[in-house]
Amino acid sequence: MAKEDPETNFSEWYNDIIERTGLTDKRYPVKGLNVWPPYGWKLMRLIDERIRKHFEDFGYQEVYFPSLIPKSQFNKEAEHIKGFTSEVYWITKGGDNELDEQLVLRPTSETAMYPIFSLWIRSHADLPLKTYQIVNVFRYETKQTRTFIRVREIHFIEGHTVHDSYEDAEKQIADDIEIWKRVSEDIAVPYIMGKRPDWDKFPGAYYTIGADTFFPSGRSLQIATIHQYKDNFAKPYEIKFVDENGNTKYAHQTTFGISERLIASIVGIHGDKKGLIIPPRVAPIQIVIVPIPGEGVAEYSREIFEELESIKIRVKLDERDQYTPGWKFNDWEEKGVPLRLEIGKREVSEGKITYAKRTGGKASMPKEEFMHKVNSLLEEIQSELYSRAKERINSYIKPLHSLEGEMDFYPNYVYWCGEKSCADVIEEKTGKSILSTTEGFGKCIVCGREGQKTIISKKY
Amino acid sequence: MAKEDPETNFSEWYNDIIERTGLTDKRYPVKGLNVWPPYGWKLMRLIDERIRKHFEDFGYQEVYFPSLIPKSQFNKEAEHIKGFTSEVYWITKGGDNELDEQLVLRPTSETAMYPIFSLWIRSHADLPLKTYQIVNVFRYETKQTRTFIRVREIHFIEGHTVHDSYEDAEKQIADDIEIWKRVSEDIAVPYIMGKRPDWDKFPGAYYTIGADTFFPSGRSLQIATIHQYKDNFAKPYEIKFVDENGNTKYAHQTTFGISERLIASIVGIHGDKKGLIIPPRVAPIQIVIVPIPGEGVAEYSREIFEELESIKIRVKLDERDQYTPGWKFNDWEEKGVPLRLEIGKREVSEGKITYAKRTGGKASMPKEEFMHKVNSLLEEIQSELYSRAKERINSYIKPLHSLEGEMDFYPNYVYWCGEKSCADVIEEKTGKSILSTTEGFGKCIVCGREGQKTIISKKY
C-alpha cells in the first residue's frame, strides 16, 4: 500500500510508488540518471511496441542513427543550437587523447540525421521519407530532476519526415495527430492538444503542437510534441530534391517526439491510494492468479495459467508460499495489475473463476465463459480507466473569467488575443503558464479583443 | 549484383554489399559510427527479438541501466579498467560547465550495474539474479574500423548474472552456451567455441569462453563471449549475500556478450556473388512476390500476398512498374530474400505458385499446398544454409602438423601445451593467433608435451 494519497500529497505519493513497485531505482549515483528494473522496463517496452505498430501503420520505417554528433555538424542550424547549447553533454576525450573534433551526445537527432537525409533525397520520387527511431537522448538538466518527467538520459521516440511541400508536411501532421491519439488510447491517458505560443516552440521549428495531460497535483505535463519545420532545417542541411518539372527545391520537414513521460502519465493519472493501475493493453502483467490454498487449487490454478498463456495473455501465477493470499492481493494491487483471479476450493469444485478488477468490482463465472470473455474484460477495464481519467481531468480544468482574486492550483481555460504583452499579464496574475491555443473564440481576458481559447496551467 | 566475388575478394565484396543492399550507410562524418537504414535495422531488431526469447526462456529479465558512468564508480575494479582505459570516451562538459565528476560513456556495463546489484542483493533468496540488456556501448577505437565488425558505437546484448556459488555460476555458463547455440541456429552461423588463453580473457574475468566463426577471407570473427567472473567484481563492488546459515559471502558472477557482429557473420558466411542470403528466421522480408504482367496477375498476386500476411509471413509484393521482372529478381536476390514467388499468367490459370529458393532450386505447386508448406519450406532454406555453412567452414580449417614451410591464410587445428612460450612460437611461425582451446588431446606442436586441441587463425 502506498504511503500517501495522490489526491492530497501527489509529489510524495509519486516518488514513493514508482520505486516501491519496481518501475525505477533512483539510487544510481548520478542525479537524473535512473535504473530501469525489469517491471518498469517491460512496461516501457510494451508501450514502445504499441508505438511501433502505430508508426508503421502510417508508413513510417524504423532507423537508427549514431548517438554522437560532431560539433561542426551540430552547429549548422543556428536557432536550434541556441536552444540546446546550455544542455548538451560534450565528449572531449577518447582514452587519454583530446579529440580533434568534440562530439555532442545527441539531445535530439536532427543534426545527426539531416546531413544523411540530404544524401538519401535526390528527386521527388524519394519523397515522402518517413522515419522514426527509439533511442536514448541526453540533456544536461540543471533544473531539479524527477523520474520519468525530467531526466538526463531520456528514452525517446522520435519521428522525422521529409516532404515535397508545406502542404504535404501538413498532411503528415494530421497523421501524427492520429498516431498520437492511438498511443494515448493505449495508455488510457486523456490530453489537450494545441499550438504552443511562439516563444515556447521547439528551437528551429516553424510551429509546435503540444499535448498536455494533467495531474492530481494540478500541474500539467507535456507528453507529446509535433513540429512543423517548414524548410528551416532543409536550408542549412541542404535537403533538396528535383521536382517533376526539373526544378530543385528545398524539402519540408516534420518531427514528432514522445518519451518515458508516458509512464509518468500512467502513474500520475490512473494511480490511487492503493498504488498503480496499469492499463491492460500495456500492462507487463495483465492478470495475476492468486491461489487460496485448498484441495485441487494448485492444479486448477496452473490449468488456468496455462490456458491464459496459450491465448497470449500476459499472466502471472503467484505460487509464493511465504505470503498469505491477502498479502498478495495488496501486493498486486499496488503494482497495478488490472485483473486478479482468486482461486480457492469453491472455484475448483464449481469449475469457476472469481475475478476482481483493479478498477473495482468482483464477480465469478464458469472457466470456459471466462476464457471467451477475458479479452473483452481487459478492454472493459481499459475503457473504464480512460473514461474515469477523462472525467477527472475535466473536473480539474475550469474556465477563468477574471484575473482578479485568489487563484487555485488547477489549470484554466481563458480567451487570449495572441499578444505577448497580454500573455505576460495572464501569467503574472495567475501564476500559471500559457500552454496552448485550441479551437474556440471569445474576448481576450486582458485586452478584450478577439481571442482564442487557451489553456493555462502550472507546468512540470 | 555484387561487384566482387566473396571467395576471391572478400573484403571489397563485403564493404560493397552491405551498403548496396541498405544494411548500413557509411557516410556518417565520424569514422566508426554508422547509420542503420530501415533494412539493416529491421534485420538487427528481428535478431534481437530471437535473442530476447532465448534469454527469457532461461529466466533472464530485461533491464536498462544508464549509459553514463561516473569516473569514481568506473575506477573501482582495477584490472577491468586497465583493459578499457585507452578506449573509453570521456564526457567532461555539460553545457558550458566543466562537470564536477567526469563521466564515461559505457564501454560495457559492469561498472554501471554492480553498485546497484549490491543494493538489490541481500540474501540467498535474491539469488540467482539473471538480467540482460540491449544497449549501445562505445569504444574509442584507434584501429581501423569496419562496419558491423569493429565500430565505435556498438549494438550490444549483454547478460549479467549473480549467483550464490561458483558452481551455480558454472551452471549458468552451461545455460548460456545453450542460449548461444539457439541464437547461432537462428542465423544459421556455425562456430567453434572454446576457452580463450589467459592473456586474451576479458579484463577482470576469471576465464573467458569465445565463439568464433570463419570468413571466406580465412579470418576468424569473435561473435559471442561468455565470462566467468568468480567473485572478482563482487569484491570491489561489495555484492554480498547472507546464506542459509547466516554467513555473509561474496557473490559469483557471469556475463554474456553478443553484438551486431551477428550481422557481419550473416553477410560473410552466407553471401555469394549475387549478394546477401538472409536466413528466413531473421529475414526482414522472408518472401517476395514478383508479378509477371498478364491477365489476372495483379489480383492473384495480391491474394497470395494477403494470405501470406495473414499467417504472419514477412512478405513483400513488388508492384513497381518501372522495373522488369528480371531486374526485380536480381534486386531481391542481392538483398538476400530467401524465397521468391514468380506469378504469371500460367500460375493464375492453374491456381499455382512458382517459387525460387535463394539457396537454389525452383518449383511449382498448387496455391493451397504452398500455403500449407510455406513454413517448412522456409525452415528447409534455413537448414540448407546452415549445413552449407558448416561444410564450407569445415573445409577452411585444416589440422597443422608442422610449423615449418609456407603457411596459407586459413585457420588450423594444432595441439598446444598451454604455455605462453609455446604459444609465442606458434603465433610467430604461422602468423596466426591462438583463438581457443577445446576438447581433444595430443602432443604440443612446439614442445611435444601433452597438449589440448587449439584453434589458430588470423583474426578480425
Coordinates of N, CA and C in Angstrom, one line a residue, chain A residues 10 15 19 35-36 55 118 121 127 145 154 177 210 288 340 349 397 403 415 433 459:
Chain A
F10 N 0.4 14.6 -3.8 CA 0.8 13.9 -5.0 C 2.3 13.6 -5.2
N15 N 6.8 9.8 -5.9 CA 8.1 9.4 -5.7 C 8.2 8.1 -5.0
E19 N 9.1 3.8 -7.1 CA 10.3 3.0 -6.6 C 9.8 1.7 -5.9
V35 N 17.8 3.9 -13.0 CA 17.9 2.5 -13.4 C 16.5 2.0 -13.7
W36 N 16.4 1.3 -14.8 CA 15.1 0.6 -15.1 C 15.1 -0.8 -14.7
F55 N 3.1 3.8 -35.7 CA 4.0 4.4 -36.7 C 4.0 3.6 -38.0
S118 N 20.1 14.4 -46.6 CA 20.4 15.2 -47.8 C 21.1 14.3 -48.9
I121 N 18.0 11.9 -50.3 CA 17.0 12.5 -51.1 C 17.6 13.2 -52.3
L127 N 10.5 11.0 -52.0 CA 9.6 11.7 -51.0 C 8.2 11.1 -51.1
T145 N 15.6 17.3 -11.2 CA 15.2 16.1 -12.0 C 14.1 15.4 -11.2
I154 N 17.1 10.3 -21.6 CA 15.7 10.2 -21.9 C 15.5 9.0 -22.8
I177 N -1.1 13.4 -35.5 CA -2.1 13.7 -34.5 C -3.0 12.4 -34.3
G210 N 1.5 20.8 -29.0 CA 1.9 20.1 -27.8 C 0.6 19.4 -27.3
V288 N -3.1 -11.6 -12.7 CA -2.4 -12.4 -11.7 C -3.4 -13.4 -11.1
R340 N -7.3 -9.6 -11.3 CA -6.8 -10.6 -10.3 C -7.8 -11.7 -10.3
S349 N -14.3 -26.6 -7.1 CA -15.4 -27.6 -7.2 C -16.5 -27.2 -8.1
I397 N -10.2 21.3 -14.8 CA -10.0 22.5 -15.7 C -11.2 23.3 -15.7
L403 N -9.1 37.9 -13.9 CA -7.8 37.7 -13.4 C -7.6 38.2 -12.0
Y415 N -9.7 33.1 -22.7 CA -9.5 33.6 -24.0 C -8.4 34.5 -24.1
S433 N 1.2 29.2 -16.6 CA 1.8 29.4 -18.0 C 0.8 29.2 -19.0
K459 N 3.2 24.2 -14.8 CA 3.8 23.1 -15.6 C 4.8 22.3 -14.8

